[in-house]
Amino acid sequence: MDVCFYEPDEMLAERLLDYWMSHGLEKYDVGYYSDEALLREVFVTDKVRLWILDDSMRECLPEEGNKNILWLSNNPEAVDAVFKFRSAAILLQTVLHY
């Protein structure tokens, strides 16, 4: 899989995925998870090129391997994450940069 996305706010996730899939990510294999337990399971077993994960998952996931993770945060001041309430276009550019 190319990209796996986890966002607990399903309405936000749906809007972002709709935009992303029609503006640049349609050629990629994209998976979405809203279930935290399932995400934990696939995080360990699945080979994914880019994980896009809600910042709340930092402490919940094992720190194994060099996983390529783009963290999405509720905090616009976060230094090591992207503010998830920016425009979908800006977030898409960040994802494509990875």
PDB file of N, CA and C in Angstrom, residues 13-95:
ATOM      1  N   ALA A  13     -11.989  13.225   7.953  1.00  0.00           N
ATOM      2  CA  ALA A  13     -11.296  12.243   7.113  1.00  0.00           C
ATOM      3  C   ALA A  13     -11.984  12.083   5.765  1.00  0.00           C
ATOM      4  N   GLU A  14     -13.292  12.024   5.767  1.00  0.00           N
ATOM      5  CA  GLU A  14     -14.032  11.867   4.515  1.00  0.00           C
ATOM      6  C   GLU A  14     -13.816  13.063   3.585  1.00  0.00           C
ATOM      7  N   ARG A  15     -13.862  14.257   4.144  1.00  0.00           N
ATOM      8  CA  ARG A  15     -13.649  15.463   3.325  1.00  0.00           C
ATOM      9  C   ARG A  15     -12.232  15.495   2.751  1.00  0.00           C
ATOM     10  N   LEU A  16     -11.247  15.197   3.594  1.00  0.00           N
ATOM     11  CA  LEU A  16      -9.862  15.198   3.125  1.00  0.00           C
ATOM     12  C   LEU A  16      -9.640  14.139   2.048  1.00  0.00           C
ATOM     13  N   LEU A  17     -10.116  12.932   2.292  1.00  0.00           N
ATOM     14  CA  LEU A  17      -9.922  11.852   1.315  1.00  0.00           C
ATOM     15  C   LEU A  17     -10.623  12.150  -0.002  1.00  0.00           C
ATOM     16  N   ASP A  18     -11.831  12.697   0.054  1.00  0.00           N
ATOM     17  CA  ASP A  18     -12.541  13.058  -1.182  1.00  0.00           C
ATOM     18  C   ASP A  18     -11.726  14.049  -1.996  1.00  0.00           C
ATOM     19  N   TYR A  19     -11.200  15.058  -1.330  1.00  0.00           N
ATOM     20  CA  TYR A  19     -10.404  16.062  -2.033  1.00  0.00           C
ATOM     21  C   TYR A  19      -9.111  15.443  -2.560  1.00  0.00           C
ATOM     22  N   TRP A  20      -8.401  14.760  -1.696  1.00  0.00           N
ATOM     23  CA  TRP A  20      -7.113  14.180  -2.085  1.00  0.00           C
ATOM     24  C   TRP A  20      -7.243  13.208  -3.254  1.00  0.00           C
ATOM     25  N   MET A  21      -8.281  12.394  -3.222  1.00  0.00           N
ATOM     26  CA  MET A  21      -8.439  11.361  -4.263  1.00  0.00           C
ATOM     27  C   MET A  21      -8.855  11.964  -5.604  1.00  0.00           C
ATOM     28  N   SER A  22      -9.349  13.180  -5.601  1.00  0.00           N
ATOM     29  CA  SER A  22      -9.714  13.811  -6.868  1.00  0.00           C
ATOM     30  C   SER A  22      -8.706  14.880  -7.303  1.00  0.00           C
ATOM     31  N   HIS A  23      -7.659  15.076  -6.500  1.00  0.00           N
ATOM     32  CA  HIS A  23      -6.686  16.120  -6.823  1.00  0.00           C
ATOM     33  C   HIS A  23      -5.227  15.671  -6.705  1.00  0.00           C
ATOM     34  N   GLY A  24      -4.947  14.404  -6.898  1.00  0.00           N
ATOM     35  CA  GLY A  24      -3.537  14.026  -6.893  1.00  0.00           C
ATOM     36  C   GLY A  24      -3.197  12.679  -6.310  1.00  0.00           C
ATOM     37  N   LEU A  25      -4.031  12.136  -5.437  1.00  0.00           N
ATOM     38  CA  LEU A  25      -3.714  10.834  -4.854  1.00  0.00           C
ATOM     39  C   LEU A  25      -4.432   9.681  -5.536  1.00  0.00           C
ATOM     40  N   GLU A  26      -5.201   9.975  -6.576  1.00  0.00           N
ATOM     41  CA  GLU A  26      -5.985   8.914  -7.217  1.00  0.00           C
ATOM     42  C   GLU A  26      -5.122   7.813  -7.824  1.00  0.00           C
ATOM     43  N   LYS A  27      -3.880   8.109  -8.135  1.00  0.00           N
ATOM     44  CA  LYS A  27      -3.011   7.092  -8.736  1.00  0.00           C
ATOM     45  C   LYS A  27      -2.296   6.246  -7.682  1.00  0.00           C
ATOM     46  N   TYR A  28      -2.544   6.522  -6.412  1.00  0.00           N
ATOM     47  CA  TYR A  28      -1.925   5.780  -5.320  1.00  0.00           C
ATOM     48  C   TYR A  28      -2.933   4.847  -4.660  1.00  0.00           C
ATOM     49  N   ASP A  29      -2.415   3.792  -4.069  1.00  0.00           N
ATOM     50  CA  ASP A  29      -3.233   2.869  -3.284  1.00  0.00           C
ATOM     51  C   ASP A  29      -3.335   3.463  -1.877  1.00  0.00           C
ATOM     52  N   VAL A  30      -4.527   3.964  -1.522  1.00  0.00           N
ATOM     53  CA  VAL A  30      -4.728   4.673  -0.259  1.00  0.00           C
ATOM     54  C   VAL A  30      -5.703   3.891   0.608  1.00  0.00           C
ATOM     55  N   GLY A  31      -5.300   3.666   1.861  1.00  0.00           N
ATOM     56  CA  GLY A  31      -6.176   3.006   2.825  1.00  0.00           C
ATOM     57  C   GLY A  31      -6.530   3.969   3.934  1.00  0.00           C
ATOM     58  N   TYR A  32      -7.708   3.813   4.488  1.00  0.00           N
ATOM     59  CA  TYR A  32      -8.153   4.670   5.588  1.00  0.00           C
ATOM     60  C   TYR A  32      -8.617   3.795   6.746  1.00  0.00           C
ATOM     61  N   TYR A  33      -8.209   4.171   7.937  1.00  0.00           N
ATOM     62  CA  TYR A  33      -8.639   3.468   9.145  1.00  0.00           C
ATOM     63  C   TYR A  33      -9.253   4.466  10.117  1.00  0.00           C
ATOM     64  N   SER A  34     -10.372   4.075  10.695  1.00  0.00           N
ATOM     65  CA  SER A  34     -10.990   4.878  11.739  1.00  0.00           C
ATOM     66  C   SER A  34     -10.994   4.106  13.056  1.00  0.00           C
ATOM     67  N   ASP A  35     -10.650   2.823  12.989  1.00  0.00           N
ATOM     68  CA  ASP A  35     -10.621   1.959  14.162  1.00  0.00           C
ATOM     69  C   ASP A  35      -9.192   1.901  14.708  1.00  0.00           C
ATOM     70  N   GLU A  36      -9.012   2.386  15.920  1.00  0.00           N
ATOM     71  CA  GLU A  36      -7.675   2.467  16.511  1.00  0.00           C
ATOM     72  C   GLU A  36      -7.039   1.099  16.692  1.00  0.00           C
ATOM     73  N   ALA A  37      -7.817   0.105  17.128  1.00  0.00           N
ATOM     74  CA  ALA A  37      -7.273  -1.237  17.344  1.00  0.00           C
ATOM     75  C   ALA A  37      -6.794  -1.852  16.027  1.00  0.00           C
ATOM     76  N   LEU A  38      -7.567  -1.683  14.973  1.00  0.00           N
ATOM     77  CA  LEU A  38      -7.170  -2.214  13.671  1.00  0.00           C
ATOM     78  C   LEU A  38      -5.918  -1.501  13.169  1.00  0.00           C
ATOM     79  N   LEU A  39      -5.847  -0.200  13.370  1.00  0.00           N
ATOM     80  CA  LEU A  39      -4.656   0.548  12.958  1.00  0.00           C
ATOM     81  C   LEU A  39      -3.413  -0.004  13.642  1.00  0.00           C
ATOM     82  N   ARG A  40      -3.501  -0.252  14.928  1.00  0.00           N
ATOM     83  CA  ARG A  40      -2.345  -0.786  15.663  1.00  0.00           C
ATOM     84  C   ARG A  40      -1.881  -2.109  15.065  1.00  0.00           C
ATOM     85  N   GLU A  41      -2.835  -2.928  14.673  1.00  0.00           N
ATOM     86  CA  GLU A  41      -2.508  -4.227  14.091  1.00  0.00           C
ATOM     87  C   GLU A  41      -1.818  -4.077  12.732  1.00  0.00           C
ATOM     88  N   VAL A  42      -2.388  -3.276  11.857  1.00  0.00           N
ATOM     89  CA  VAL A  42      -1.816  -3.139  10.510  1.00  0.00           C
ATOM     90  C   VAL A  42      -0.528  -2.323  10.526  1.00  0.00           C
ATOM     91  N   PHE A  43      -0.356  -1.469  11.517  1.00  0.00           N
ATOM     92  CA  PHE A  43       0.860  -0.656  11.608  1.00  0.00           C
ATOM     93  C   PHE A  43       2.085  -1.555  11.739  1.00  0.00           C
ATOM     94  N   VAL A  44       1.933  -2.651  12.449  1.00  0.00           N
ATOM     95  CA  VAL A  44       3.038  -3.581  12.668  1.00  0.00           C
ATOM     96  C   VAL A  44       3.235  -4.513  11.469  1.00  0.00           C
ATOM     97  N   THR A  45       2.149  -4.912  10.827  1.00  0.00           N
ATOM     98  CA  THR A  45       2.248  -5.955   9.803  1.00  0.00           C
ATOM     99  C   THR A  45       2.313  -5.449   8.367  1.00  0.00           C
ATOM    100  N   ASP A  46       1.674  -4.337   8.056  1.00  0.00           N
ATOM    101  CA  ASP A  46       1.574  -3.893   6.664  1.00  0.00           C
ATOM    102  C   ASP A  46       2.775  -3.055   6.240  1.00  0.00           C
ATOM    103  N   LYS A  47       3.178  -3.244   4.997  1.00  0.00           N
ATOM    104  CA  LYS A  47       4.230  -2.420   4.394  1.00  0.00           C
ATOM    105  C   LYS A  47       3.543  -1.237   3.724  1.00  0.00           C
ATOM    106  N   VAL A  48       3.799  -0.050   4.245  1.00  0.00           N
ATOM    107  CA  VAL A  48       3.156   1.165   3.761  1.00  0.00           C
ATOM    108  C   VAL A  48       4.240   2.203   3.510  1.00  0.00           C
ATOM    109  N   ARG A  49       4.164   2.881   2.387  1.00  0.00           N
ATOM    110  CA  ARG A  49       5.171   3.893   2.052  1.00  0.00           C
ATOM    111  C   ARG A  49       5.039   5.151   2.901  1.00  0.00           C
ATOM    112  N   LEU A  50       3.803   5.581   3.184  1.00  0.00           N
ATOM    113  CA  LEU A  50       3.577   6.777   4.005  1.00  0.00           C
ATOM    114  C   LEU A  50       2.364   6.572   4.902  1.00  0.00           C
ATOM    115  N   TRP A  51       2.574   6.800   6.180  1.00  0.00           N
ATOM    116  CA  TRP A  51       1.489   6.796   7.150  1.00  0.00           C
ATOM    117  C   TRP A  51       1.115   8.247   7.437  1.00  0.00           C
ATOM    118  N   ILE A  52      -0.174   8.556   7.381  1.00  0.00           N
ATOM    119  CA  ILE A  52      -0.682   9.874   7.760  1.00  0.00           C
ATOM    120  C   ILE A  52      -1.538   9.626   8.993  1.00  0.00           C
ATOM    121  N   LEU A  53      -1.028  10.040  10.145  1.00  0.00           N
ATOM    122  CA  LEU A  53      -1.648   9.650  11.405  1.00  0.00           C
ATOM    123  C   LEU A  53      -1.960  10.841  12.291  1.00  0.00           C
ATOM    124  N   ASP A  54      -3.094  10.733  12.960  1.00  0.00           N
ATOM    125  CA  ASP A  54      -3.458  11.726  13.954  1.00  0.00           C
ATOM    126  C   ASP A  54      -2.437  11.691  15.084  1.00  0.00           C
ATOM    127  N   ASP A  55      -2.062  12.856  15.556  1.00  0.00           N
ATOM    128  CA  ASP A  55      -1.051  13.017  16.589  1.00  0.00           C
ATOM    129  C   ASP A  55      -1.375  12.232  17.864  1.00  0.00           C
ATOM    130  N   SER A  56      -2.632  11.953  18.097  1.00  0.00           N
ATOM    131  CA  SER A  56      -3.039  11.219  19.298  1.00  0.00           C
ATOM    132  C   SER A  56      -2.497   9.794  19.318  1.00  0.00           C
ATOM    133  N   MET A  57      -2.032   9.293  18.184  1.00  0.00           N
ATOM    134  CA  MET A  57      -1.540   7.923  18.101  1.00  0.00           C
ATOM    135  C   MET A  57      -0.051   7.786  18.439  1.00  0.00           C
ATOM    136  N   ARG A  58       0.633   8.866  18.671  1.00  0.00           N
ATOM    137  CA  ARG A  58       2.083   8.809  18.930  1.00  0.00           C
ATOM    138  C   ARG A  58       2.460   7.838  20.037  1.00  0.00           C
ATOM    139  N   GLU A  59       1.745   7.895  21.130  1.00  0.00           N
ATOM    140  CA  GLU A  59       2.075   7.059  22.287  1.00  0.00           C
ATOM    141  C   GLU A  59       1.490   5.651  22.185  1.00  0.00           C
ATOM    142  N   CYS A  60       0.613   5.411  21.217  1.00  0.00           N
ATOM    143  CA  CYS A  60      -0.091   4.143  21.111  1.00  0.00           C
ATOM    144  C   CYS A  60       0.578   3.143  20.176  1.00  0.00           C
ATOM    145  N   LEU A  61       1.470   3.623  19.319  1.00  0.00           N
ATOM    146  CA  LEU A  61       2.050   2.759  18.296  1.00  0.00           C
ATOM    147  C   LEU A  61       3.477   2.373  18.655  1.00  0.00           C
ATOM    148  N   PRO A  62       3.868   1.155  18.307  1.00  0.00           N
ATOM    149  CA  PRO A  62       5.242   0.732  18.600  1.00  0.00           C
ATOM    150  C   PRO A  62       6.249   1.521  17.774  1.00  0.00           C
ATOM    151  N   GLU A  63       7.420   1.705  18.331  1.00  0.00           N
ATOM    152  CA  GLU A  63       8.469   2.455  17.652  1.00  0.00           C
ATOM    153  C   GLU A  63       9.425   1.480  16.962  1.00  0.00           C
ATOM    154  N   GLU A  64       8.939   0.722  16.017  1.00  0.00           N
ATOM    155  CA  GLU A  64       9.823  -0.219  15.334  1.00  0.00           C
ATOM    156  C   GLU A  64      10.021   0.196  13.887  1.00  0.00           C
ATOM    157  N   GLY A  65      11.236   0.009  13.416  1.00  0.00           N
ATOM    158  CA  GLY A  65      11.528   0.326  12.026  1.00  0.00           C
ATOM    159  C   GLY A  65      11.580   1.823  11.777  1.00  0.00           C
ATOM    160  N   ASN A  66      11.932   2.166  10.582  1.00  0.00           N
ATOM    161  CA  ASN A  66      11.971   3.572  10.175  1.00  0.00           C
ATOM    162  C   ASN A  66      10.741   3.882   9.353  1.00  0.00           C
ATOM    163  N   LYS A  67       9.615   3.955   9.989  1.00  0.00           N
ATOM    164  CA  LYS A  67       8.371   4.226   9.290  1.00  0.00           C
ATOM    165  C   LYS A  67       8.302   5.692   8.903  1.00  0.00           C
ATOM    166  N   ASN A  68       7.819   5.934   7.707  1.00  0.00           N
ATOM    167  CA  ASN A  68       7.658   7.290   7.209  1.00  0.00           C
ATOM    168  C   ASN A  68       6.274   7.781   7.638  1.00  0.00           C
ATOM    169  N   ILE A  69       6.246   8.664   8.630  1.00  0.00           N
ATOM    170  CA  ILE A  69       4.976   9.107   9.219  1.00  0.00           C
ATOM    171  C   ILE A  69       4.843  10.619   9.092  1.00  0.00           C
ATOM    172  N   LEU A  70       3.689  11.032   8.605  1.00  0.00           N
ATOM    173  CA  LEU A  70       3.296  12.435   8.615  1.00  0.00           C
ATOM    174  C   LEU A  70       2.256  12.575   9.722  1.00  0.00           C
ATOM    175  N   TRP A  71       2.608  13.291  10.776  1.00  0.00           N
ATOM    176  CA  TRP A  71       1.700  13.477  11.902  1.00  0.00           C
ATOM    177  C   TRP A  71       0.797  14.674  11.643  1.00  0.00           C
ATOM    178  N   LEU A  72      -0.494  14.496  11.929  1.00  0.00           N
ATOM    179  CA  LEU A  72      -1.480  15.574  11.832  1.00  0.00           C
ATOM    180  C   LEU A  72      -1.876  15.981  13.242  1.00  0.00           C
ATOM    181  N   SER A  73      -1.843  17.277  13.518  1.00  0.00           N
ATOM    182  CA  SER A  73      -2.079  17.769  14.873  1.00  0.00           C
ATOM    183  C   SER A  73      -3.223  18.770  14.924  1.00  0.00           C
ATOM    184  N   ASN A  74      -3.863  18.823  16.081  1.00  0.00           N
ATOM    185  CA  ASN A  74      -4.875  19.850  16.358  1.00  0.00           C
ATOM    186  C   ASN A  74      -4.218  21.175  16.717  1.00  0.00           C
ATOM    187  N   ASN A  75      -2.931  21.143  17.009  1.00  0.00           N
ATOM    188  CA  ASN A  75      -2.197  22.309  17.476  1.00  0.00           C
ATOM    189  C   ASN A  75      -1.489  22.999  16.309  1.00  0.00           C
ATOM    190  N   PRO A  76      -1.868  24.226  15.979  1.00  0.00           N
ATOM    191  CA  PRO A  76      -1.217  24.920  14.866  1.00  0.00           C
ATOM    192  C   PRO A  76       0.238  25.277  15.158  1.00  0.00           C
ATOM    193  N   GLU A  77       0.645  25.221  16.419  1.00  0.00           N
ATOM    194  CA  GLU A  77       2.018  25.550  16.817  1.00  0.00           C
ATOM    195  C   GLU A  77       2.937  24.332  16.841  1.00  0.00           C
ATOM    196  N   ALA A  78       2.414  23.133  16.567  1.00  0.00           N
ATOM    197  CA  ALA A  78       3.228  21.916  16.633  1.00  0.00           C
ATOM    198  C   ALA A  78       4.405  22.005  15.667  1.00  0.00           C
ATOM    199  N   VAL A  79       5.582  21.687  16.170  1.00  0.00           N
ATOM    200  CA  VAL A  79       6.800  21.789  15.374  1.00  0.00           C
ATOM    201  C   VAL A  79       7.011  20.537  14.517  1.00  0.00           C
ATOM    202  N   ASP A  80       6.655  19.380  15.044  1.00  0.00           N
ATOM    203  CA  ASP A  80       6.928  18.123  14.356  1.00  0.00           C
ATOM    204  C   ASP A  80       5.671  17.478  13.769  1.00  0.00           C
ATOM    205  N   ALA A  81       4.676  18.295  13.483  1.00  0.00           N
ATOM    206  CA  ALA A  81       3.428  17.799  12.897  1.00  0.00           C
ATOM    207  C   ALA A  81       2.821  18.903  12.029  1.00  0.00           C
ATOM    208  N   VAL A  82       1.876  18.500  11.204  1.00  0.00           N
ATOM    209  CA  VAL A  82       1.178  19.441  10.324  1.00  0.00           C
ATOM    210  C   VAL A  82      -0.186  19.733  10.942  1.00  0.00           C
ATOM    211  N   PHE A  83      -0.560  20.992  10.977  1.00  0.00           N
ATOM    212  CA  PHE A  83      -1.871  21.387  11.494  1.00  0.00           C
ATOM    213  C   PHE A  83      -2.945  20.831  10.567  1.00  0.00           C
ATOM    214  N   LYS A  84      -3.787  19.948  11.093  1.00  0.00           N
ATOM    215  CA  LYS A  84      -4.722  19.230  10.228  1.00  0.00           C
ATOM    216  C   LYS A  84      -5.922  20.053   9.772  1.00  0.00           C
ATOM    217  N   PHE A  85      -6.110  21.241  10.321  1.00  0.00           N
ATOM    218  CA  PHE A  85      -7.244  22.056   9.900  1.00  0.00           C
ATOM    219  C   PHE A  85      -6.835  23.120   8.884  1.00  0.00           C
ATOM    220  N   ARG A  86      -5.711  22.901   8.222  1.00  0.00           N
ATOM    221  CA  ARG A  86      -5.320  23.747   7.085  1.00  0.00           C
ATOM    222  C   ARG A  86      -6.168  23.313   5.899  1.00  0.00           C
ATOM    223  N   SER A  87      -6.029  24.008   4.809  1.00  0.00           N
ATOM    224  CA  SER A  87      -6.824  23.625   3.644  1.00  0.00           C
ATOM    225  C   SER A  87      -6.389  22.247   3.138  1.00  0.00           C
ATOM    226  N   ALA A  88      -7.311  21.538   2.537  1.00  0.00           N
ATOM    227  CA  ALA A  88      -7.013  20.216   1.979  1.00  0.00           C
ATOM    228  C   ALA A  88      -5.941  20.309   0.910  1.00  0.00           C
ATOM    229  N   ALA A  89      -5.906  21.424   0.187  1.00  0.00           N
ATOM    230  CA  ALA A  89      -4.901  21.610  -0.869  1.00  0.00           C
ATOM    231  C   ALA A  89      -3.495  21.700  -0.272  1.00  0.00           C
ATOM    232  N   ILE A  90      -3.347  22.432   0.808  1.00  0.00           N
ATOM    233  CA  ILE A  90      -2.034  22.538   1.466  1.00  0.00           C
ATOM    234  C   ILE A  90      -1.617  21.197   2.042  1.00  0.00           C
ATOM    235  N   LEU A  91      -2.549  20.501   2.672  1.00  0.00           N
ATOM    236  CA  LEU A  91      -2.229  19.175   3.192  1.00  0.00           C
ATOM    237  C   LEU A  91      -1.846  18.217   2.079  1.00  0.00           C
ATOM    238  N   LEU A  92      -2.540  18.301   0.946  1.00  0.00           N
ATOM    239  CA  LEU A  92      -2.220  17.436  -0.188  1.00  0.00           C
ATOM    240  C   LEU A  92      -0.788  17.714  -0.668  1.00  0.00           C
ATOM    241  N   GLN A  93      -0.402  18.960  -0.771  1.00  0.00           N
ATOM    242  CA  GLN A  93       0.959  19.296  -1.189  1.00  0.00           C
ATOM    243  C   GLN A  93       1.988  18.707  -0.220  1.00  0.00           C
ATOM    244  N   THR A  94       1.692  18.741   1.051  1.00  0.00           N
ATOM    245  CA  THR A  94       2.579  18.145   2.062  1.00  0.00           C
ATOM    246  C   THR A  94       2.684  16.647   1.854  1.00  0.00           C
ATOM    247  N   VAL A  95       1.566  15.991   1.626  1.00  0.00           N
ATOM    248  CA  VAL A  95       1.561  14.541   1.402  1.00  0.00           C
ATOM    249  C   VAL A  95       2.352  14.205   0.142  1.00  0.00           C
TER     250      VAL A  95
END
